[in-house]
């Protein structure tokens, strides 16, 4: 964060206002987390079980095409958890003004 602020200052920007928006985003993250837990995960699990039980060519093709993408997306679900987000991230808003040198 400090590197970003120093780079902005070096580029001729003056920080006018700094606001931590993190707490205001928590309801949105909680809603997204609930939606994922309630709808996305059960649907994905059902699709995997249904297609996997058939061991069809379609299943192997889908797994080949999307397997790595789905795995990486599943690993990112912790970022939607508001408690995890609060621990490791911040949602900051910065208001800068370009300083004109004459």
mmCIF file with all atom_site columns, N, CA and C in Angstrom, residues 1-62:
data_model
loop_
_atom_site.group_PDB
_atom_site.id
_atom_site.type_symbol
_atom_site.label_atom_id
_atom_site.label_alt_id
_atom_site.label_comp_id
_atom_site.label_asym_id
_atom_site.label_entity_id
_atom_site.label_seq_id
_atom_site.pdbx_PDB_ins_code
_atom_site.Cartn_x
_atom_site.Cartn_y
_atom_site.Cartn_z
_atom_site.occupancy
_atom_site.B_iso_or_equiv
_atom_site.pdbx_formal_charge
_atom_site.auth_seq_id
_atom_site.auth_comp_id
_atom_site.auth_asym_id
_atom_site.auth_atom_id
_atom_site.pdbx_PDB_model_num
ATOM 1   N N  . UNK A 1 1  ? 0.828   -1.180  0.000   1.00 0.00 ? 1  UNK A N  1
ATOM 2   C CA . UNK A 1 1  ? 0.000   0.000   0.000   1.00 0.00 ? 1  UNK A CA 1
ATOM 3   C C  . UNK A 1 1  ? 0.879   1.253   0.000   1.00 0.00 ? 1  UNK A C  1
ATOM 4   N N  . UNK A 1 2  ? 1.908   1.215   0.809   1.00 0.00 ? 2  UNK A N  1
ATOM 5   C CA . UNK A 1 2  ? 2.796   2.375   0.881   1.00 0.00 ? 2  UNK A CA 1
ATOM 6   C C  . UNK A 1 2  ? 3.517   2.611   -0.440  1.00 0.00 ? 2  UNK A C  1
ATOM 7   N N  . UNK A 1 3  ? 3.855   1.541   -1.131  1.00 0.00 ? 3  UNK A N  1
ATOM 8   C CA . UNK A 1 3  ? 4.518   1.684   -2.429  1.00 0.00 ? 3  UNK A CA 1
ATOM 9   C C  . UNK A 1 3  ? 3.594   2.394   -3.417  1.00 0.00 ? 3  UNK A C  1
ATOM 10  N N  . UNK A 1 4  ? 2.315   2.077   -3.371  1.00 0.00 ? 4  UNK A N  1
ATOM 11  C CA . UNK A 1 4  ? 1.326   2.721   -4.246  1.00 0.00 ? 4  UNK A CA 1
ATOM 12  C C  . UNK A 1 4  ? 1.231   4.213   -3.939  1.00 0.00 ? 4  UNK A C  1
ATOM 13  N N  . UNK A 1 5  ? 1.158   4.551   -2.668  1.00 0.00 ? 5  UNK A N  1
ATOM 14  C CA . UNK A 1 5  ? 1.052   5.958   -2.277  1.00 0.00 ? 5  UNK A CA 1
ATOM 15  C C  . UNK A 1 5  ? 2.318   6.735   -2.640  1.00 0.00 ? 5  UNK A C  1
ATOM 16  N N  . UNK A 1 6  ? 3.469   6.112   -2.470  1.00 0.00 ? 6  UNK A N  1
ATOM 17  C CA . UNK A 1 6  ? 4.730   6.770   -2.841  1.00 0.00 ? 6  UNK A CA 1
ATOM 18  C C  . UNK A 1 6  ? 4.820   6.963   -4.352  1.00 0.00 ? 6  UNK A C  1
ATOM 19  N N  . UNK A 1 7  ? 4.352   5.977   -5.115  1.00 0.00 ? 7  UNK A N  1
ATOM 20  C CA . UNK A 1 7  ? 4.362   6.100   -6.577  1.00 0.00 ? 7  UNK A CA 1
ATOM 21  C C  . UNK A 1 7  ? 3.433   7.218   -7.025  1.00 0.00 ? 7  UNK A C  1
ATOM 22  N N  . UNK A 1 8  ? 2.288   7.344   -6.383  1.00 0.00 ? 8  UNK A N  1
ATOM 23  C CA . UNK A 1 8  ? 1.355   8.426   -6.719  1.00 0.00 ? 8  UNK A CA 1
ATOM 24  C C  . UNK A 1 8  ? 1.974   9.780   -6.413  1.00 0.00 ? 8  UNK A C  1
ATOM 25  N N  . UNK A 1 9  ? 2.637   9.879   -5.273  1.00 0.00 ? 9  UNK A N  1
ATOM 26  C CA . UNK A 1 9  ? 3.297   11.137  -4.905  1.00 0.00 ? 9  UNK A CA 1
ATOM 27  C C  . UNK A 1 9  ? 4.420   11.462  -5.882  1.00 0.00 ? 9  UNK A C  1
ATOM 28  N N  . UNK A 1 10 ? 5.183   10.459  -6.268  1.00 0.00 ? 10 UNK A N  1
ATOM 29  C CA . UNK A 1 10 ? 6.277   10.670  -7.216  1.00 0.00 ? 10 UNK A CA 1
ATOM 30  C C  . UNK A 1 10 ? 5.753   11.093  -8.588  1.00 0.00 ? 10 UNK A C  1
ATOM 31  N N  . UNK A 1 11 ? 4.534   10.676  -8.925  1.00 0.00 ? 11 UNK A N  1
ATOM 32  C CA . UNK A 1 11 ? 3.937   11.033  -10.211 1.00 0.00 ? 11 UNK A CA 1
ATOM 33  C C  . UNK A 1 11 ? 3.239   12.389  -10.157 1.00 0.00 ? 11 UNK A C  1
ATOM 34  N N  . UNK A 1 12 ? 3.311   13.054  -9.015  1.00 0.00 ? 12 UNK A N  1
ATOM 35  C CA . UNK A 1 12 ? 2.745   14.396  -8.919  1.00 0.00 ? 12 UNK A CA 1
ATOM 36  C C  . UNK A 1 12 ? 1.330   14.452  -8.380  1.00 0.00 ? 12 UNK A C  1
ATOM 37  N N  . UNK A 1 13 ? 0.922   13.449  -7.640  1.00 0.00 ? 13 UNK A N  1
ATOM 38  C CA . UNK A 1 13 ? -0.417  13.447  -7.052  1.00 0.00 ? 13 UNK A CA 1
ATOM 39  C C  . UNK A 1 13 ? -0.326  13.684  -5.550  1.00 0.00 ? 13 UNK A C  1
ATOM 40  N N  . UNK A 1 14 ? -1.268  14.437  -5.056  1.00 0.00 ? 14 UNK A N  1
ATOM 41  C CA . UNK A 1 14 ? -1.355  14.727  -3.624  1.00 0.00 ? 14 UNK A CA 1
ATOM 42  C C  . UNK A 1 14 ? -2.581  13.994  -3.069  1.00 0.00 ? 14 UNK A C  1
ATOM 43  N N  . UNK A 1 15 ? -2.395  13.276  -1.977  1.00 0.00 ? 15 UNK A N  1
ATOM 44  C CA . UNK A 1 15 ? -3.493  12.542  -1.353  1.00 0.00 ? 15 UNK A CA 1
ATOM 45  C C  . UNK A 1 15 ? -4.366  13.521  -0.577  1.00 0.00 ? 15 UNK A C  1
ATOM 46  N N  . UNK A 1 16 ? -5.631  13.632  -0.992  1.00 0.00 ? 16 UNK A N  1
ATOM 47  C CA . UNK A 1 16 ? -6.561  14.533  -0.318  1.00 0.00 ? 16 UNK A CA 1
ATOM 48  C C  . UNK A 1 16 ? -7.372  13.813  0.749   1.00 0.00 ? 16 UNK A C  1
ATOM 49  N N  . UNK A 1 17 ? -7.807  12.607  0.434   1.00 0.00 ? 17 UNK A N  1
ATOM 50  C CA . UNK A 1 17 ? -8.666  11.883  1.365   1.00 0.00 ? 17 UNK A CA 1
ATOM 51  C C  . UNK A 1 17 ? -8.418  10.388  1.247   1.00 0.00 ? 17 UNK A C  1
ATOM 52  N N  . UNK A 1 18 ? -8.491  9.720   2.372   1.00 0.00 ? 18 UNK A N  1
ATOM 53  C CA . UNK A 1 18 ? -8.297  8.272   2.442   1.00 0.00 ? 18 UNK A CA 1
ATOM 54  C C  . UNK A 1 18 ? -9.470  7.699   3.235   1.00 0.00 ? 18 UNK A C  1
ATOM 55  N N  . UNK A 1 19 ? -10.124 6.671   2.686   1.00 0.00 ? 19 UNK A N  1
ATOM 56  C CA . UNK A 1 19 ? -11.297 6.108   3.356   1.00 0.00 ? 19 UNK A CA 1
ATOM 57  C C  . UNK A 1 19 ? -11.244 4.589   3.297   1.00 0.00 ? 19 UNK A C  1
ATOM 58  N N  . UNK A 1 20 ? -11.391 3.948   4.448   1.00 0.00 ? 20 UNK A N  1
ATOM 59  C CA . UNK A 1 20 ? -11.416 2.488   4.521   1.00 0.00 ? 20 UNK A CA 1
ATOM 60  C C  . UNK A 1 20 ? -12.855 2.013   4.323   1.00 0.00 ? 20 UNK A C  1
ATOM 61  N N  . UNK A 1 21 ? -13.115 1.399   3.189   1.00 0.00 ? 21 UNK A N  1
ATOM 62  C CA . UNK A 1 21 ? -14.444 0.966   2.771   1.00 0.00 ? 21 UNK A CA 1
ATOM 63  C C  . UNK A 1 21 ? -14.717 -0.492  3.161   1.00 0.00 ? 21 UNK A C  1
ATOM 64  N N  . UNK A 1 22 ? -13.764 -1.137  3.806   1.00 0.00 ? 22 UNK A N  1
ATOM 65  C CA . UNK A 1 22 ? -13.837 -2.575  4.055   1.00 0.00 ? 22 UNK A CA 1
ATOM 66  C C  . UNK A 1 22 ? -15.129 -3.000  4.747   1.00 0.00 ? 22 UNK A C  1
ATOM 67  N N  . UNK A 1 23 ? -15.467 -2.367  5.849   1.00 0.00 ? 23 UNK A N  1
ATOM 68  C CA . UNK A 1 23 ? -16.652 -2.781  6.610   1.00 0.00 ? 23 UNK A CA 1
ATOM 69  C C  . UNK A 1 23 ? -17.939 -2.622  5.805   1.00 0.00 ? 23 UNK A C  1
ATOM 70  N N  . UNK A 1 24 ? -17.975 -1.644  4.918   1.00 0.00 ? 24 UNK A N  1
ATOM 71  C CA . UNK A 1 24 ? -19.176 -1.425  4.107   1.00 0.00 ? 24 UNK A CA 1
ATOM 72  C C  . UNK A 1 24 ? -19.366 -2.490  3.032   1.00 0.00 ? 24 UNK A C  1
ATOM 73  N N  . UNK A 1 25 ? -18.301 -3.211  2.697   1.00 0.00 ? 25 UNK A N  1
ATOM 74  C CA . UNK A 1 25 ? -18.404 -4.259  1.677   1.00 0.00 ? 25 UNK A CA 1
ATOM 75  C C  . UNK A 1 25 ? -18.763 -5.621  2.263   1.00 0.00 ? 25 UNK A C  1
ATOM 76  N N  . UNK A 1 26 ? -18.710 -5.745  3.575   1.00 0.00 ? 26 UNK A N  1
ATOM 77  C CA . UNK A 1 26 ? -18.965 -7.041  4.211   1.00 0.00 ? 26 UNK A CA 1
ATOM 78  C C  . UNK A 1 26 ? -20.364 -7.603  3.916   1.00 0.00 ? 26 UNK A C  1
ATOM 79  N N  . UNK A 1 27 ? -21.440 -6.804  3.929   1.00 0.00 ? 27 UNK A N  1
ATOM 80  C CA . UNK A 1 27 ? -22.747 -7.379  3.580   1.00 0.00 ? 27 UNK A CA 1
ATOM 81  C C  . UNK A 1 27 ? -22.793 -7.956  2.164   1.00 0.00 ? 27 UNK A C  1
ATOM 82  N N  . UNK A 1 28 ? -22.114 -7.311  1.234   1.00 0.00 ? 28 UNK A N  1
ATOM 83  C CA . UNK A 1 28 ? -22.069 -7.816  -0.141  1.00 0.00 ? 28 UNK A CA 1
ATOM 84  C C  . UNK A 1 28 ? -21.317 -9.143  -0.199  1.00 0.00 ? 28 UNK A C  1
ATOM 85  N N  . UNK A 1 29 ? -20.191 -9.213  0.497   1.00 0.00 ? 29 UNK A N  1
ATOM 86  C CA . UNK A 1 29 ? -19.431 -10.459 0.527   1.00 0.00 ? 29 UNK A CA 1
ATOM 87  C C  . UNK A 1 29 ? -20.222 -11.570 1.214   1.00 0.00 ? 29 UNK A C  1
ATOM 88  N N  . UNK A 1 30 ? -20.919 -11.231 2.292   1.00 0.00 ? 30 UNK A N  1
ATOM 89  C CA . UNK A 1 30 ? -21.739 -12.235 2.981   1.00 0.00 ? 30 UNK A CA 1
ATOM 90  C C  . UNK A 1 30 ? -22.850 -12.754 2.074   1.00 0.00 ? 30 UNK A C  1
ATOM 91  N N  . UNK A 1 31 ? -23.483 -11.863 1.316   1.00 0.00 ? 31 UNK A N  1
ATOM 92  C CA . UNK A 1 31 ? -24.544 -12.275 0.387   1.00 0.00 ? 31 UNK A CA 1
ATOM 93  C C  . UNK A 1 31 ? -23.977 -13.169 -0.714  1.00 0.00 ? 31 UNK A C  1
ATOM 94  N N  . UNK A 1 32 ? -22.824 -12.799 -1.249  1.00 0.00 ? 32 UNK A N  1
ATOM 95  C CA . UNK A 1 32 ? -22.188 -13.613 -2.291  1.00 0.00 ? 32 UNK A CA 1
ATOM 96  C C  . UNK A 1 32 ? -21.800 -14.985 -1.738  1.00 0.00 ? 32 UNK A C  1
ATOM 97  N N  . UNK A 1 33 ? -21.257 -14.996 -0.536  1.00 0.00 ? 33 UNK A N  1
ATOM 98  C CA . UNK A 1 33 ? -20.860 -16.259 0.095   1.00 0.00 ? 33 UNK A CA 1
ATOM 99  C C  . UNK A 1 33 ? -22.082 -17.161 0.313   1.00 0.00 ? 33 UNK A C  1
ATOM 100 N N  . UNK A 1 34 ? -23.165 -16.575 0.779   1.00 0.00 ? 34 UNK A N  1
ATOM 101 C CA . UNK A 1 34 ? -24.398 -17.341 0.990   1.00 0.00 ? 34 UNK A CA 1
ATOM 102 C C  . UNK A 1 34 ? -24.924 -17.901 -0.339  1.00 0.00 ? 34 UNK A C  1
ATOM 103 N N  . UNK A 1 35 ? -24.910 -17.084 -1.383  1.00 0.00 ? 35 UNK A N  1
ATOM 104 C CA . UNK A 1 35 ? -25.376 -17.518 -2.701  1.00 0.00 ? 35 UNK A CA 1
ATOM 105 C C  . UNK A 1 35 ? -24.535 -18.685 -3.215  1.00 0.00 ? 35 UNK A C  1
ATOM 106 N N  . UNK A 1 36 ? -23.233 -18.567 -3.062  1.00 0.00 ? 36 UNK A N  1
ATOM 107 C CA . UNK A 1 36 ? -22.329 -19.629 -3.520  1.00 0.00 ? 36 UNK A CA 1
ATOM 108 C C  . UNK A 1 36 ? -22.581 -20.916 -2.736  1.00 0.00 ? 36 UNK A C  1
ATOM 109 N N  . UNK A 1 37 ? -22.664 -20.791 -1.407  1.00 0.00 ? 37 UNK A N  1
ATOM 110 C CA . UNK A 1 37 ? -22.895 -21.965 -0.561  1.00 0.00 ? 37 UNK A CA 1
ATOM 111 C C  . UNK A 1 37 ? -24.255 -22.611 -0.840  1.00 0.00 ? 37 UNK A C  1
ATOM 112 N N  . UNK A 1 38 ? -25.258 -21.803 -1.097  1.00 0.00 ? 38 UNK A N  1
ATOM 113 C CA . UNK A 1 38 ? -26.633 -22.293 -1.235  1.00 0.00 ? 38 UNK A CA 1
ATOM 114 C C  . UNK A 1 38 ? -26.937 -22.839 -2.631  1.00 0.00 ? 38 UNK A C  1
ATOM 115 N N  . UNK A 1 39 ? -26.366 -22.212 -3.663  1.00 0.00 ? 39 UNK A N  1
ATOM 116 C CA . UNK A 1 39 ? -26.746 -22.573 -5.029  1.00 0.00 ? 39 UNK A CA 1
ATOM 117 C C  . UNK A 1 39 ? -25.595 -23.113 -5.882  1.00 0.00 ? 39 UNK A C  1
ATOM 118 N N  . UNK A 1 40 ? -24.487 -22.408 -5.915  1.00 0.00 ? 40 UNK A N  1
ATOM 119 C CA . UNK A 1 40 ? -23.398 -22.763 -6.834  1.00 0.00 ? 40 UNK A CA 1
ATOM 120 C C  . UNK A 1 40 ? -22.753 -24.096 -6.451  1.00 0.00 ? 40 UNK A C  1
ATOM 121 N N  . UNK A 1 41 ? -22.337 -24.238 -5.203  1.00 0.00 ? 41 UNK A N  1
ATOM 122 C CA . UNK A 1 41 ? -21.655 -25.469 -4.795  1.00 0.00 ? 41 UNK A CA 1
ATOM 123 C C  . UNK A 1 41 ? -22.536 -26.714 -4.930  1.00 0.00 ? 41 UNK A C  1
ATOM 124 N N  . UNK A 1 42 ? -23.792 -26.681 -4.471  1.00 0.00 ? 42 UNK A N  1
ATOM 125 C CA . UNK A 1 42 ? -24.619 -27.882 -4.676  1.00 0.00 ? 42 UNK A CA 1
ATOM 126 C C  . UNK A 1 42 ? -24.842 -28.215 -6.152  1.00 0.00 ? 42 UNK A C  1
ATOM 127 N N  . UNK A 1 43 ? -25.012 -27.194 -6.978  1.00 0.00 ? 43 UNK A N  1
ATOM 128 C CA . UNK A 1 43 ? -25.206 -27.429 -8.412  1.00 0.00 ? 43 UNK A CA 1
ATOM 129 C C  . UNK A 1 43 ? -23.958 -28.038 -9.031  1.00 0.00 ? 43 UNK A C  1
ATOM 130 N N  . UNK A 1 44 ? -22.794 -27.497 -8.674  1.00 0.00 ? 44 UNK A N  1
ATOM 131 C CA . UNK A 1 44 ? -21.537 -28.024 -9.204  1.00 0.00 ? 44 UNK A CA 1
ATOM 132 C C  . UNK A 1 44 ? -21.308 -29.459 -8.732  1.00 0.00 ? 44 UNK A C  1
ATOM 133 N N  . UNK A 1 45 ? -21.615 -29.717 -7.472  1.00 0.00 ? 45 UNK A N  1
ATOM 134 C CA . UNK A 1 45 ? -21.448 -31.068 -6.939  1.00 0.00 ? 45 UNK A CA 1
ATOM 135 C C  . UNK A 1 45 ? -22.386 -32.055 -7.633  1.00 0.00 ? 45 UNK A C  1
ATOM 136 N N  . UNK A 1 46 ? -23.625 -31.643 -7.831  1.00 0.00 ? 46 UNK A N  1
ATOM 137 C CA . UNK A 1 46 ? -24.593 -32.503 -8.526  1.00 0.00 ? 46 UNK A CA 1
ATOM 138 C C  . UNK A 1 46 ? -24.140 -32.789 -9.961  1.00 0.00 ? 46 UNK A C  1
ATOM 139 N N  . UNK A 1 47 ? -23.686 -31.752 -10.653 1.00 0.00 ? 47 UNK A N  1
ATOM 140 C CA . UNK A 1 47 ? -23.237 -31.927 -12.039 1.00 0.00 ? 47 UNK A CA 1
ATOM 141 C C  . UNK A 1 47 ? -22.038 -32.865 -12.102 1.00 0.00 ? 47 UNK A C  1
ATOM 142 N N  . UNK A 1 48 ? -21.116 -32.701 -11.164 1.00 0.00 ? 48 UNK A N  1
ATOM 143 C CA . UNK A 1 48 ? -19.934 -33.556 -11.152 1.00 0.00 ? 48 UNK A CA 1
ATOM 144 C C  . UNK A 1 48 ? -20.314 -35.013 -10.885 1.00 0.00 ? 48 UNK A C  1
ATOM 145 N N  . UNK A 1 49 ? -21.197 -35.223 -9.935  1.00 0.00 ? 49 UNK A N  1
ATOM 146 C CA . UNK A 1 49 ? -21.617 -36.596 -9.617  1.00 0.00 ? 49 UNK A CA 1
ATOM 147 C C  . UNK A 1 49 ? -22.390 -37.205 -10.786 1.00 0.00 ? 49 UNK A C  1
ATOM 148 N N  . UNK A 1 50 ? -23.302 -36.432 -11.364 1.00 0.00 ? 50 UNK A N  1
ATOM 149 C CA . UNK A 1 50 ? -24.117 -36.946 -12.471 1.00 0.00 ? 50 UNK A CA 1
ATOM 150 C C  . UNK A 1 50 ? -23.274 -37.282 -13.687 1.00 0.00 ? 50 UNK A C  1
ATOM 151 N N  . UNK A 1 51 ? -22.406 -36.370 -14.063 1.00 0.00 ? 51 UNK A N  1
ATOM 152 C CA . UNK A 1 51 ? -21.573 -36.625 -15.233 1.00 0.00 ? 51 UNK A CA 1
ATOM 153 C C  . UNK A 1 51 ? -20.511 -37.678 -14.942 1.00 0.00 ? 51 UNK A C  1
ATOM 154 N N  . UNK A 1 52 ? -19.972 -37.655 -13.721 1.00 0.00 ? 52 UNK A N  1
ATOM 155 C CA . UNK A 1 52 ? -18.930 -38.611 -13.358 1.00 0.00 ? 52 UNK A CA 1
ATOM 156 C C  . UNK A 1 52 ? -19.438 -40.029 -13.278 1.00 0.00 ? 52 UNK A C  1
ATOM 157 N N  . UNK A 1 53 ? -20.683 -40.203 -12.883 1.00 0.00 ? 53 UNK A N  1
ATOM 158 C CA . UNK A 1 53 ? -21.253 -41.550 -12.776 1.00 0.00 ? 53 UNK A CA 1
ATOM 159 C C  . UNK A 1 53 ? -21.345 -42.215 -14.140 1.00 0.00 ? 53 UNK A C  1
ATOM 160 N N  . UNK A 1 54 ? -21.533 -41.412 -15.161 1.00 0.00 ? 54 UNK A N  1
ATOM 161 C CA . UNK A 1 54 ? -21.655 -41.962 -16.508 1.00 0.00 ? 54 UNK A CA 1
ATOM 162 C C  . UNK A 1 54 ? -20.296 -42.279 -17.120 1.00 0.00 ? 54 UNK A C  1
ATOM 163 N N  . UNK A 1 55 ? -19.255 -41.618 -16.629 1.00 0.00 ? 55 UNK A N  1
ATOM 164 C CA . UNK A 1 55 ? -17.898 -41.769 -17.185 1.00 0.00 ? 55 UNK A CA 1
ATOM 165 C C  . UNK A 1 55 ? -17.918 -41.631 -18.702 1.00 0.00 ? 55 UNK A C  1
ATOM 166 N N  . UNK A 1 56 ? -18.676 -40.686 -19.145 1.00 0.00 ? 56 UNK A N  1
ATOM 167 C CA . UNK A 1 56 ? -18.856 -40.495 -20.580 1.00 0.00 ? 56 UNK A CA 1
ATOM 168 C C  . UNK A 1 56 ? -17.716 -39.674 -21.175 1.00 0.00 ? 56 UNK A C  1
ATOM 169 N N  . UNK A 1 57 ? -17.709 -39.644 -22.479 1.00 0.00 ? 57 UNK A N  1
ATOM 170 C CA . UNK A 1 57 ? -16.751 -38.814 -23.198 1.00 0.00 ? 57 UNK A CA 1
ATOM 171 C C  . UNK A 1 57 ? -17.001 -37.349 -22.881 1.00 0.00 ? 57 UNK A C  1
ATOM 172 N N  . UNK A 1 58 ? -18.256 -36.989 -22.728 1.00 0.00 ? 58 UNK A N  1
ATOM 173 C CA . UNK A 1 58 ? -18.614 -35.603 -22.391 1.00 0.00 ? 58 UNK A CA 1
ATOM 174 C C  . UNK A 1 58 ? -17.969 -35.200 -21.059 1.00 0.00 ? 58 UNK A C  1
ATOM 175 N N  . UNK A 1 59 ? -18.022 -36.079 -20.069 1.00 0.00 ? 59 UNK A N  1
ATOM 176 C CA . UNK A 1 59 ? -17.434 -35.801 -18.754 1.00 0.00 ? 59 UNK A CA 1
ATOM 177 C C  . UNK A 1 59 ? -15.925 -35.615 -18.871 1.00 0.00 ? 59 UNK A C  1
ATOM 178 N N  . UNK A 1 60 ? -15.271 -36.523 -19.583 1.00 0.00 ? 60 UNK A N  1
ATOM 179 C CA . UNK A 1 60 ? -13.816 -36.422 -19.739 1.00 0.00 ? 60 UNK A CA 1
ATOM 180 C C  . UNK A 1 60 ? -13.424 -35.155 -20.483 1.00 0.00 ? 60 UNK A C  1
ATOM 181 N N  . UNK A 1 61 ? -14.201 -34.788 -21.498 1.00 0.00 ? 61 UNK A N  1
ATOM 182 C CA . UNK A 1 61 ? -13.922 -33.578 -22.262 1.00 0.00 ? 61 UNK A CA 1
ATOM 183 C C  . UNK A 1 61 ? -14.097 -32.332 -21.393 1.00 0.00 ? 61 UNK A C  1
ATOM 184 N N  . UNK A 1 62 ? -15.189 -32.259 -20.650 1.00 0.00 ? 62 UNK A N  1
ATOM 185 C CA . UNK A 1 62 ? -15.421 -31.108 -19.768 1.00 0.00 ? 62 UNK A CA 1
ATOM 186 C C  . UNK A 1 62 ? -14.349 -31.007 -18.690 1.00 0.00 ? 62 UNK A C  1
#
